CSV table of N, CA and C and ligand atoms in Angstrom, one decimal:
chain,number,residue,atom,x,y,z
A,39,MET,N,95.8,26.4,116.0
A,39,MET,CA,94.7,27.3,115.2
A,39,MET,C,93.7,27.8,116.1
A,40,LYS,N,92.7,28.6,115.6
A,40,LYS,CA,91.8,29.1,116.3
A,40,LYS,C,90.3,29.1,116.0
A,41,ILE,N,89.6,29.1,117.3
A,41,ILE,CA,87.9,29.0,117.1
A,41,ILE,C,87.5,30.3,118.1
A,42,ARG,N,86.1,30.2,117.2
A,42,ARG,CA,85.2,31.4,117.8
A,42,ARG,C,84.2,31.0,119.1
A,43,VAL,N,84.5,31.1,120.2
A,43,VAL,CA,83.7,30.7,121.2
A,43,VAL,C,83.0,31.9,121.9
A,44,ASN,N,81.6,31.9,121.7
A,44,ASN,CA,80.9,32.7,122.6
A,44,ASN,C,81.4,34.2,122.1
A,45,GLY,N,81.6,34.5,121.1
A,45,GLY,CA,81.7,35.6,120.3
A,45,GLY,C,83.5,36.1,120.5
A,46,LEU,N,84.1,35.3,121.1
A,46,LEU,CA,85.6,35.4,121.2
A,46,LEU,C,86.6,34.4,120.4
A,47,VAL,N,87.4,35.4,120.0
A,47,VAL,CA,88.4,33.9,119.0
A,47,VAL,C,89.5,33.7,120.0
A,48,HIS,N,89.6,32.2,120.1
A,48,HIS,CA,90.7,32.2,120.9
A,48,HIS,C,91.8,31.0,120.1
A,49,ARG,N,93.0,31.3,120.4
A,49,ARG,CA,94.1,30.2,119.8
A,49,ARG,C,94.3,28.9,120.6
A,50,VAL,N,94.3,27.7,120.1
A,50,VAL,CA,94.2,26.9,120.8
A,50,VAL,C,95.6,25.8,120.4
A,51,SER,N,95.8,25.1,121.4
A,51,SER,CA,97.1,24.4,121.0
A,51,SER,C,96.9,22.9,120.6
A,52,ALA,N,95.6,22.6,120.8
A,52,ALA,CA,95.2,20.9,120.8
A,52,ALA,C,95.6,20.5,119.7
A,53,SER,N,96.0,19.2,119.1
A,53,SER,CA,95.8,18.8,117.6
A,53,SER,C,94.7,18.8,117.0
A,54,SER,N,94.6,18.7,115.8
A,54,SER,CA,93.3,19.1,115.0
A,54,SER,C,92.6,17.7,115.1
A,55,ASP,N,92.6,16.6,115.9
A,55,ASP,CA,91.7,15.5,116.0
A,55,ASP,C,91.0,15.7,117.3
A,56,THR,N,91.6,16.5,118.1
A,56,THR,CA,91.1,16.5,119.9
A,56,THR,C,89.8,17.0,119.6
A,57,PRO,N,88.9,16.3,120.5
A,57,PRO,CA,87.1,16.6,120.4
A,57,PRO,C,87.5,18.0,120.9
A,58,LEU,N,86.4,18.6,120.5
A,58,LEU,CA,86.2,20.2,120.7
A,58,LEU,C,85.5,20.1,122.2
A,59,LEU,N,85.0,19.3,122.6
A,59,LEU,CA,84.7,19.3,123.9
A,59,LEU,C,86.1,19.4,124.8
A,60,TYR,N,86.7,18.6,124.9
A,60,TYR,CA,88.1,18.8,125.6
A,60,TYR,C,88.6,20.3,125.6
A,61,VAL,N,88.5,20.6,124.5
A,61,VAL,CA,89.4,22.1,124.1
A,61,VAL,C,88.9,23.2,124.7
A,62,LEU,N,87.3,23.1,124.8
A,62,LEU,CA,86.4,23.8,125.7
A,62,LEU,C,86.7,23.9,127.3
A,63,ARG,N,86.8,22.8,127.6
A,63,ARG,CA,86.9,22.4,129.2
A,63,ARG,C,88.4,22.4,129.6
A,64,ASN,N,89.0,22.2,128.8
A,64,ASN,CA,90.6,21.7,129.5
A,64,ASN,C,91.5,23.3,129.1
A,65,GLU,N,91.3,23.7,127.9
A,65,GLU,CA,92.0,25.1,127.4
A,65,GLU,C,91.0,26.3,127.5
A,66,LEU,N,89.8,26.0,127.2
A,66,LEU,CA,89.3,27.6,127.5
A,66,LEU,C,88.4,27.6,129.0
A,67,HIS,N,88.3,26.7,129.6
A,67,HIS,CA,88.0,26.3,131.0
A,67,HIS,C,86.5,27.0,131.0
A,68,LEU,N,85.8,26.5,129.8
A,68,LEU,CA,84.4,26.7,130.0
A,68,LEU,C,83.7,25.3,130.1
A,69,ILE,N,83.3,25.1,131.5
A,69,ILE,CA,82.8,23.9,131.8
A,69,ILE,C,81.2,23.5,131.6
A,70,GLY,N,80.6,24.7,131.0
A,70,GLY,CA,79.1,24.1,131.0
A,70,GLY,C,79.2,23.0,130.1
A,71,PRO,N,79.6,22.3,128.9
A,71,PRO,CA,79.5,21.4,128.0
A,71,PRO,C,80.1,20.3,129.2
A,72,ARG,N,79.3,19.2,129.1
A,72,ARG,CA,79.9,18.1,129.9
A,72,ARG,C,80.4,16.7,129.3
A,73,PHE,N,81.2,15.7,129.9
A,73,PHE,CA,81.4,14.7,129.6
A,73,PHE,C,80.6,13.9,129.9
A,74,GLY,N,79.8,12.8,129.0
A,74,GLY,CA,79.0,12.0,129.7
A,74,GLY,C,79.4,10.6,129.0
A,75,CYS,N,79.0,10.3,127.8
A,75,CYS,CA,79.1,9.1,127.1
A,75,CYS,C,80.3,8.9,126.6
A,76,GLY,N,80.6,10.2,125.6
A,76,GLY,CA,81.8,10.5,124.9
A,76,GLY,C,81.5,9.5,123.4
A,77,LEU,N,80.2,9.2,123.3
A,77,LEU,CA,79.9,8.5,121.9
A,77,LEU,C,78.8,9.3,121.4
A,78,ALA,N,78.4,10.5,121.5
A,78,ALA,CA,77.2,11.1,121.0
A,78,ALA,C,76.0,10.8,121.2
A,79,GLN,N,75.7,9.8,122.5
A,79,GLN,CA,74.4,9.1,122.9
A,79,GLN,C,73.7,9.9,124.0
A,80,CYS,N,74.5,10.8,124.9
A,80,CYS,CA,73.6,11.3,125.9
A,80,CYS,C,73.2,12.9,125.6
A,81,GLY,N,74.1,13.6,125.2
A,81,GLY,CA,73.9,15.4,125.1
A,81,GLY,C,74.3,16.0,125.8
A,82,ALA,N,75.3,15.3,126.9
A,82,ALA,CA,75.8,16.3,127.9
A,82,ALA,C,76.8,17.3,127.5
A,83,CYS,N,77.3,16.9,126.0
A,83,CYS,CA,78.4,17.9,126.0
A,83,CYS,C,78.1,18.9,125.0
A,84,SER,N,76.7,18.8,124.7
A,84,SER,CA,76.0,19.5,123.6
A,84,SER,C,76.4,21.0,123.5
A,85,VAL,N,77.0,21.6,122.1
A,85,VAL,CA,77.1,23.2,122.0
A,85,VAL,C,76.6,23.7,120.8
A,86,LEU,N,76.4,24.8,120.4
A,86,LEU,CA,76.0,25.2,119.3
A,86,LEU,C,76.8,25.6,117.9
A,87,LEU,N,76.7,25.0,117.4
A,87,LEU,CA,77.9,25.5,116.1
A,87,LEU,C,77.0,26.3,114.8
A,88,ALA,N,77.1,27.1,114.7
A,88,ALA,CA,76.6,28.2,113.9
A,88,ALA,C,75.1,27.9,114.3
A,89,GLY,N,74.6,28.2,115.4
A,89,GLY,CA,73.0,28.0,116.0
A,89,GLY,C,72.4,26.4,116.0
A,90,LYS,N,73.2,25.6,115.6
A,90,LYS,CA,72.8,24.5,115.6
A,90,LYS,C,73.2,23.1,116.4
A,91,GLU,N,72.8,22.5,117.2
A,91,GLU,CA,73.0,21.8,118.3
A,91,GLU,C,74.3,20.4,117.9
A,92,ILE,N,75.1,20.3,118.1
A,92,ILE,CA,76.0,19.6,117.6
A,92,ILE,C,76.6,18.6,119.2
A,93,ARG,N,77.2,17.6,119.0
A,93,ARG,CA,77.8,17.0,120.0
A,93,ARG,C,79.4,17.1,120.2
A,94,ALA,N,79.7,17.9,121.4
A,94,ALA,CA,81.2,18.2,120.9
A,94,ALA,C,82.3,17.0,121.4
A,95,CYS,N,81.5,16.2,121.7
A,95,CYS,CA,82.6,14.9,122.5
A,95,CYS,C,83.1,14.1,121.1
A,96,VAL,N,82.3,14.2,119.9
A,96,VAL,CA,82.8,13.5,118.8
A,96,VAL,C,83.0,14.5,117.6
A,97,THR,N,82.9,15.9,118.2
A,97,THR,CA,83.4,16.8,116.9
A,97,THR,C,85.1,16.9,116.9
A,98,PRO,N,85.9,17.0,116.1
A,98,PRO,CA,87.4,17.4,116.0
A,98,PRO,C,87.1,18.7,116.1
A,99,VAL,N,88.3,19.2,116.7
A,99,VAL,CA,88.1,20.7,117.1
A,99,VAL,C,88.6,21.4,115.8
A,100,ALA,N,89.3,20.9,114.8
A,100,ALA,CA,89.7,21.3,113.2
A,100,ALA,C,88.4,21.2,112.5
A,101,ALA,N,87.3,20.9,112.8
A,101,ALA,CA,85.9,20.9,112.1
A,101,ALA,C,84.9,22.1,112.4
A,102,VAL,N,85.5,22.9,113.4
A,102,VAL,CA,84.7,24.0,113.8
A,102,VAL,C,85.7,25.4,113.3
A,103,THR,N,86.8,25.3,113.4
A,103,THR,CA,87.2,26.7,113.1
A,103,THR,C,86.7,27.7,112.0
A,104,GLY,N,86.7,28.6,112.2
A,104,GLY,CA,85.7,29.6,111.3
A,104,GLY,C,84.4,29.8,111.7
A,105,LYS,N,83.6,28.7,112.4
A,105,LYS,CA,82.4,29.1,113.1
A,105,LYS,C,82.3,29.4,114.3
A,106,ALA,N,81.1,29.9,114.5
A,106,ALA,CA,80.5,30.4,115.9
A,106,ALA,C,80.0,29.3,116.6
A,107,ILE,N,80.9,29.0,117.8
A,107,ILE,CA,80.7,28.2,118.6
A,107,ILE,C,79.7,28.7,120.1
A,108,THR,N,78.6,28.3,120.4
A,108,THR,CA,78.0,29.0,121.6
A,108,THR,C,78.1,27.8,122.6
A,109,THR,N,78.4,27.7,123.8
A,109,THR,CA,78.2,26.9,124.9
A,109,THR,C,77.4,27.7,125.8
A,110,LEU,N,77.1,27.2,127.0
A,110,LEU,CA,75.9,27.5,128.2
A,110,LEU,C,76.5,28.8,128.4
A,111,GLU,N,77.8,28.9,128.5
A,111,GLU,CA,78.0,30.4,129.4
A,111,GLU,C,77.8,31.6,128.2
A,112,GLY,N,77.3,31.2,126.9
A,112,GLY,CA,77.3,31.9,125.8
A,112,GLY,C,75.6,32.6,125.7
A,113,LEU,N,75.0,31.5,126.6
A,113,LEU,CA,73.3,31.7,125.9
A,113,LEU,C,72.5,33.1,126.2
A,114,PRO,N,73.2,34.0,127.4
A,114,PRO,CA,72.7,35.2,128.0
A,114,PRO,C,73.1,36.2,126.9
A,115,ALA,N,74.4,36.1,126.3
A,115,ALA,CA,74.6,37.1,124.7
A,115,ALA,C,73.9,36.8,123.9
A,116,LEU,N,74.0,35.6,123.2
A,116,LEU,CA,73.2,34.8,122.2
A,116,LEU,C,71.6,35.9,122.2
A,117,TRP,N,70.9,35.6,123.4
A,117,TRP,CA,69.7,36.0,123.4
A,117,TRP,C,69.8,37.7,123.7
A,118,ALA,N,70.7,38.3,124.1
A,118,ALA,CA,71.0,39.7,123.8
A,118,ALA,C,71.0,40.0,122.0
A,119,LYS,N,71.6,39.5,121.7
A,119,LYS,CA,71.9,39.4,120.1
A,119,LYS,C,70.6,39.5,119.3
A,120,GLU,N,69.9,38.4,119.7
A,120,GLU,CA,68.7,38.0,119.0
A,120,GLU,C,67.9,39.0,119.4
A,121,ARG,N,67.7,39.7,120.7
A,121,ARG,CA,66.8,40.7,120.9
A,121,ARG,C,67.5,42.2,120.2
A,122,LYS,N,68.5,42.1,119.5
A,122,LYS,CA,69.1,43.2,119.0
A,122,LYS,C,69.6,44.3,120.7
A,123,LYS,N,70.0,44.0,121.6
A,123,LYS,CA,70.2,44.6,122.6
A,123,LYS,C,71.5,44.3,123.1
A,124,ALA,N,72.4,44.0,122.1
A,124,ALA,CA,73.8,43.5,122.8
A,124,ALA,C,74.6,44.4,123.6
A,125,THR,N,74.2,45.7,124.0
A,125,THR,CA,75.0,46.6,124.6
A,125,THR,C,74.5,46.4,126.1
A,126,SER,N,73.3,45.8,126.2
A,126,SER,CA,72.7,45.6,127.4
A,126,SER,C,72.5,44.0,127.9
A,127,ALA,N,73.3,43.1,127.6
A,127,ALA,CA,73.0,41.9,128.0
A,127,ALA,C,72.2,41.3,129.1
A,128,PRO,N,71.2,40.2,129.0
A,128,PRO,CA,70.7,40.1,130.3
A,128,PRO,C,71.7,39.3,131.1
A,129,ALA,N,71.1,39.1,131.9
A,129,ALA,CA,71.9,38.0,133.1
A,129,ALA,C,71.7,36.5,132.7
A,130,LEU,N,70.5,36.2,132.5
A,130,LEU,CA,70.2,34.8,131.7
A,130,LEU,C,69.4,34.9,130.4
A,131,HIS,N,69.8,33.9,130.0
A,131,HIS,CA,68.7,33.4,128.7
A,131,HIS,C,67.4,33.2,129.2
A,132,PRO,N,66.6,33.4,128.8
A,132,PRO,CA,65.0,33.2,129.2
A,132,PRO,C,64.8,31.5,129.6
A,133,LEU,N,65.6,30.9,128.6
A,133,LEU,CA,65.4,29.3,129.0
A,133,LEU,C,66.0,29.2,130.4
A,134,GLN,N,67.2,29.8,130.6
A,134,GLN,CA,67.9,29.7,131.9
A,134,GLN,C,66.9,30.1,133.3
A,135,GLN,N,66.2,31.5,132.8
A,135,GLN,CA,65.5,31.7,133.8
A,135,GLN,C,64.2,30.5,133.9
A,136,ALA,N,63.7,30.3,133.0
A,136,ALA,CA,62.5,29.1,132.7
A,136,ALA,C,63.1,27.9,133.7
A,137,TRP,N,64.4,27.7,133.4
A,137,TRP,CA,65.0,26.4,134.1
A,137,TRP,C,64.8,26.5,135.7
A,138,ILE,N,65.3,27.7,136.0
A,138,ILE,CA,65.3,28.0,137.6
A,138,ILE,C,63.8,28.3,138.2
A,139,ASP,N,63.0,28.9,137.4
A,139,ASP,CA,61.7,28.8,138.0
A,139,ASP,C,61.0,27.8,137.8
A,140,ALA,N,60.8,26.6,137.2
A,140,ALA,CA,60.7,25.5,137.1
A,140,ALA,C,61.4,24.3,138.1
A,141,ASP,N,62.7,24.8,138.7
A,141,ASP,CA,63.4,24.0,139.5
A,141,ASP,C,63.7,22.8,138.9
A,142,THR,N,64.3,22.7,137.8
A,142,THR,CA,64.6,21.8,136.9
A,142,THR,C,65.6,20.7,137.1
A,143,PRO,N,67.0,21.5,137.6
A,143,PRO,CA,67.9,20.2,137.7
A,143,PRO,C,67.5,19.8,139.0
A,144,GLN,N,68.2,18.4,138.8
A,144,GLN,CA,68.5,17.6,140.2
A,144,GLN,C,70.1,17.4,140.3
A,145,CYS,N,70.9,16.5,139.8
A,145,CYS,CA,72.1,16.6,140.0
A,145,CYS,C,72.6,17.7,139.2
A,146,GLY,N,72.0,17.8,137.8
A,146,GLY,CA,72.5,19.0,137.2
A,146,GLY,C,73.0,18.6,135.9
A,147,TYR,N,73.9,17.3,135.9
A,147,TYR,CA,74.5,16.6,134.9
A,147,TYR,C,74.5,17.1,133.6
A,148,CYS,N,73.1,16.7,133.3
A,148,CYS,CA,72.6,16.8,131.7
A,148,CYS,C,72.4,18.2,131.6
A,149,GLN,N,72.1,19.1,132.1
A,149,GLN,CA,71.0,20.3,132.2
A,149,GLN,C,71.5,21.2,131.1
A,150,SER,N,73.1,21.6,130.9
A,150,SER,CA,74.0,22.4,130.0
A,150,SER,C,73.5,21.8,128.5
A,151,GLY,N,73.5,20.6,128.5
A,151,GLY,CA,73.2,20.0,127.0
A,151,GLY,C,71.6,19.9,126.9
A,152,MET,N,70.6,20.1,127.6
A,152,MET,CA,69.2,20.1,127.5
A,152,MET,C,69.1,21.5,127.0
A,153,LEU,N,69.6,22.5,127.6
A,153,LEU,CA,69.4,23.9,127.3
A,153,LEU,C,69.9,24.2,126.2
A,154,ILE,N,71.2,23.9,125.6
A,154,ILE,CA,71.3,24.0,124.0
A,154,ILE,C,70.7,23.6,123.1
A,155,GLN,N,70.3,22.2,123.3
A,155,GLN,CA,69.4,21.7,122.3
A,155,GLN,C,67.7,22.6,122.5
A,156,ALA,N,67.7,23.1,123.4
A,156,ALA,CA,66.3,24.1,123.5
A,156,ALA,C,66.2,25.2,122.7
A,157,ALA,N,67.6,25.9,123.2
A,157,ALA,CA,67.8,26.8,122.2
A,157,ALA,C,67.9,26.9,121.2
A,158,ASP,N,68.7,25.6,120.4
A,158,ASP,CA,68.3,25.3,119.1
A,158,ASP,C,67.2,25.2,118.6
A,159,LEU,N,66.1,24.7,119.5
A,159,LEU,CA,64.3,24.6,118.9
A,159,LEU,C,64.1,25.7,119.0
A,160,LEU,N,64.2,26.8,119.9
A,160,LEU,CA,63.5,27.8,120.0
A,160,LEU,C,64.0,28.9,118.8
A,161,SER,N,65.0,28.9,118.4
A,161,SER,CA,65.8,29.7,117.3
A,161,SER,C,64.9,29.4,115.9
A,162,THR,N,64.3,28.3,116.0
A,162,THR,CA,63.7,28.3,114.4
A,162,THR,C,62.2,27.9,115.1
A,163,THR,N,61.7,27.6,115.8
A,163,THR,CA,60.4,27.2,116.3
A,163,THR,C,59.7,28.0,117.8
A,164,LYS,N,59.2,29.2,117.0
A,164,LYS,CA,58.9,30.2,118.5
A,164,LYS,C,57.8,29.3,119.0
A,165,HIS,N,56.9,28.6,118.5
A,165,HIS,CA,55.6,28.3,119.6
A,165,HIS,C,55.4,26.7,119.3
A,166,PRO,N,56.9,26.1,119.7
A,166,PRO,CA,56.7,24.5,119.7
A,166,PRO,C,55.5,24.2,120.5
A,167,THR,N,54.9,22.8,119.7
A,167,THR,CA,54.1,21.8,120.3
A,167,THR,C,54.5,21.3,121.1
A,168,GLU,N,53.8,20.4,122.3
A,168,GLU,CA,54.6,19.7,123.1
A,168,GLU,C,55.1,18.6,122.3
A,169,ASP,N,54.4,18.2,121.5
A,169,ASP,CA,55.1,17.0,120.2
A,169,ASP,C,56.5,17.6,119.9
A,170,GLN,N,56.3,18.6,119.7
A,170,GLN,CA,57.6,19.1,118.7
A,170,GLN,C,58.8,19.2,119.9
A,171,ILE,N,58.5,19.8,121.1
A,171,ILE,CA,59.5,19.7,122.0
A,171,ILE,C,60.0,18.6,122.4
A,172,ARG,N,59.0,17.1,122.3
A,172,ARG,CA,59.6,15.9,123.1
A,172,ARG,C,60.4,15.5,121.9
A,173,VAL,N,60.2,15.5,120.5
A,173,VAL,CA,61.0,15.1,119.6
A,173,VAL,C,62.3,15.8,119.5
A,174,ALA,N,62.2,17.2,119.8
A,174,ALA,CA,63.6,17.8,119.8
A,174,ALA,C,64.6,17.4,120.8
A,175,MET,N,64.1,16.9,122.2
A,175,MET,CA,64.8,16.7,123.3
A,175,MET,C,64.8,15.4,123.5
A,176,ASN,N,64.3,14.5,122.3
A,176,ASN,CA,64.5,13.0,122.6
A,176,ASN,C,66.1,12.4,122.7
A,177,GLY,N,67.2,13.0,121.9
A,177,GLY,CA,68.4,12.6,122.1
A,177,GLY,C,68.9,12.8,123.5
A,178,HIS,N,68.5,13.5,124.5
A,178,HIS,CA,69.2,14.2,125.5
A,178,HIS,C,68.6,12.8,126.6
A,179,LEU,N,69.7,12.5,127.2
A,179,LEU,CA,69.4,11.6,128.5
A,179,LEU,C,69.4,12.3,129.7
A,180,CYS,N,68.7,12.1,130.7
A,180,CYS,CA,68.6,12.8,132.2
A,180,CYS,C,68.4,11.5,133.2
A,181,ARG,N,69.2,11.0,133.8
A,181,ARG,CA,69.2,9.9,134.6
A,181,ARG,C,68.5,10.5,135.8
A,182,CYS,N,67.9,11.4,136.2
A,182,CYS,CA,67.4,12.3,137.3
A,182,CYS,C,66.1,12.2,137.0
A,183,GLY,N,65.7,11.9,135.5
A,183,GLY,CA,64.0,12.1,135.5
A,183,GLY,C,63.4,13.6,135.1
A,184,THR,N,64.1,14.7,135.0
A,184,THR,CA,63.8,15.7,135.0
A,184,THR,C,62.8,16.2,133.8
A,185,TYR,N,62.5,15.2,133.1
A,185,TYR,CA,61.8,15.4,131.5
A,185,TYR,C,60.4,16.5,131.7
A,186,PRO,N,59.6,16.1,132.7
A,186,PRO,CA,58.1,16.9,132.7
A,186,PRO,C,59.0,18.2,133.0
A,187,LYS,N,60.1,18.8,134.1
A,187,LYS,CA,60.2,20.1,134.3
A,187,LYS,C,60.6,20.8,133.0
A,188,ILE,N,61.5,20.0,132.4
A,188,ILE,CA,62.3,20.6,131.0
A,188,ILE,C,61.2,21.0,130.0
A,189,LEU,N,60.0,20.1,129.8
A,189,LEU,CA,58.8,20.6,129.3
A,189,LEU,C,58.2,21.7,129.6
A,190,ARG,N,58.0,21.7,130.8
A,190,ARG,CA,57.1,23.3,131.3
A,190,ARG,C,58.4,24.3,131.1
A,191,ALA,N,59.7,24.1,131.1
A,191,ALA,CA,60.7,25.2,131.4
A,191,ALA,C,60.6,25.6,129.8
A,192,ILE,N,60.7,24.5,128.7
A,192,ILE,CA,60.7,25.2,127.6
A,192,ILE,C,59.3,25.7,126.9
A,193,LYS,N,58.5,25.3,127.6
A,193,LYS,CA,57.2,26.4,127.3
A,193,LYS,C,57.3,27.8,127.7
A,194,GLN,N,57.4,27.8,129.0
A,194,GLN,CA,57.4,29.2,129.6
A,194,GLN,C,58.7,29.8,129.0
A,195,ALA,N,59.6,29.5,128.4
A,195,ALA,CA,60.8,30.2,127.8
A,195,ALA,C,60.2,30.7,126.6
A,196,ALA,N,59.6,29.6,125.8
A,196,ALA,CA,58.9,30.0,124.5
A,196,ALA,C,58.2,31.4,124.5
A,197,ALA,N,57.3,31.2,125.3
A,197,ALA,CA,56.0,32.3,125.9
A,197,ALA,C,57.2,33.6,126.0
A,198,VAL,N,57.8,33.6,126.7
A,198,VAL,CA,58.5,35.0,126.8
A,198,VAL,C,59.5,35.4,125.7
A,199,MET,N,60.2,34.7,125.3
A,199,MET,CA,60.7,34.8,124.1
A,199,MET,C,60.0,35.2,122.7
A,200,ALA,N,58.9,34.4,122.6
A,200,ALA,CA,58.2,35.3,121.3
A,200,ALA,C,57.5,36.6,121.6
A,201,LYS,N,57.3,36.5,123.0
A,201,LYS,CA,56.3,38.2,123.4
A,201,LYS,C,57.5,39.3,123.0
A,202,GLU,N,59.1,39.1,123.3
A,202,GLU,CA,60.1,40.1,123.2
A,202,GLU,C,60.3,40.1,121.7
A,203,VAL,N,60.7,39.0,121.0
A,203,VAL,CA,61.0,38.8,119.5
A,203,VAL,C,59.9,38.1,118.7
A,204,PRO,N,58.8,38.9,118.5
A,204,PRO,CA,57.9,38.0,117.8
A,204,PRO,C,58.0,37.8,116.4
B,193,FES,S1,79.2,13.3,126.2
B,193,FES,FE1,78.6,13.8,124.2
B,193,FES,S2,77.1,12.8,123.5
B,193,FES,FE2,77.4,12.2,125.8
B,194,FES,S1,69.6,16.3,136.2
B,194,FES,FE1,70.4,14.6,136.6
B,194,FES,S2,70.9,13.8,134.9
B,194,FES,FE2,69.7,15.3,134.5
C-alpha cells in the first residue's frame, strides 16, 4: 500500500493492521514520533493526519492511505506552505524555534508529540488564550514536567506566526 508522508508518497510493505507508528519509524525511518504507552494515552507518537493530531500508535496504516500525514520532520515544510513560500522552506517551524528559545526539552521524549499538538492548535487558533493552550495540550504527558516552558513556547510561536500569516 502507499502512504503520503511529509509531501512524499511511499510504498510500504507492512500489513494493513500495522500501527502507523511502526511504519513511520521502522520502514520510513522517521523517528520524530515515539512509542510511549501504545494505548493512545501519552501523545508521544502523535502525527498530523490532514492537519489534525492523531495517535499513530493505535492507528492502523490502512486507515491513512490517501491522506496527508505530517511528522515532526515535516513541520518546516508545512510552515513554508502556510506562508506560501514553499520554495524557500525555513529550517525550522516557528514552534520548533520557540521550543529552542524557551529551552523547553529535558529528556525530550514527549516533545515531538507536544510540537505536533501545538501545530494542530495554531493552525486553527491563531491567538490562543492560556486556557485554550492548556486544554489543547491536556492529552500529552511529560514526565519531566516541562509544561510551563511549553506554554511559553506556544505563546511565542503564536505571536510569530500571526505576524507572518495574519
Ligand atoms: S505511544 Fe501513542 S499515545 Fe502513547
Ligand atoms: S521532556 Fe522528558 S518526558 Fe517530556
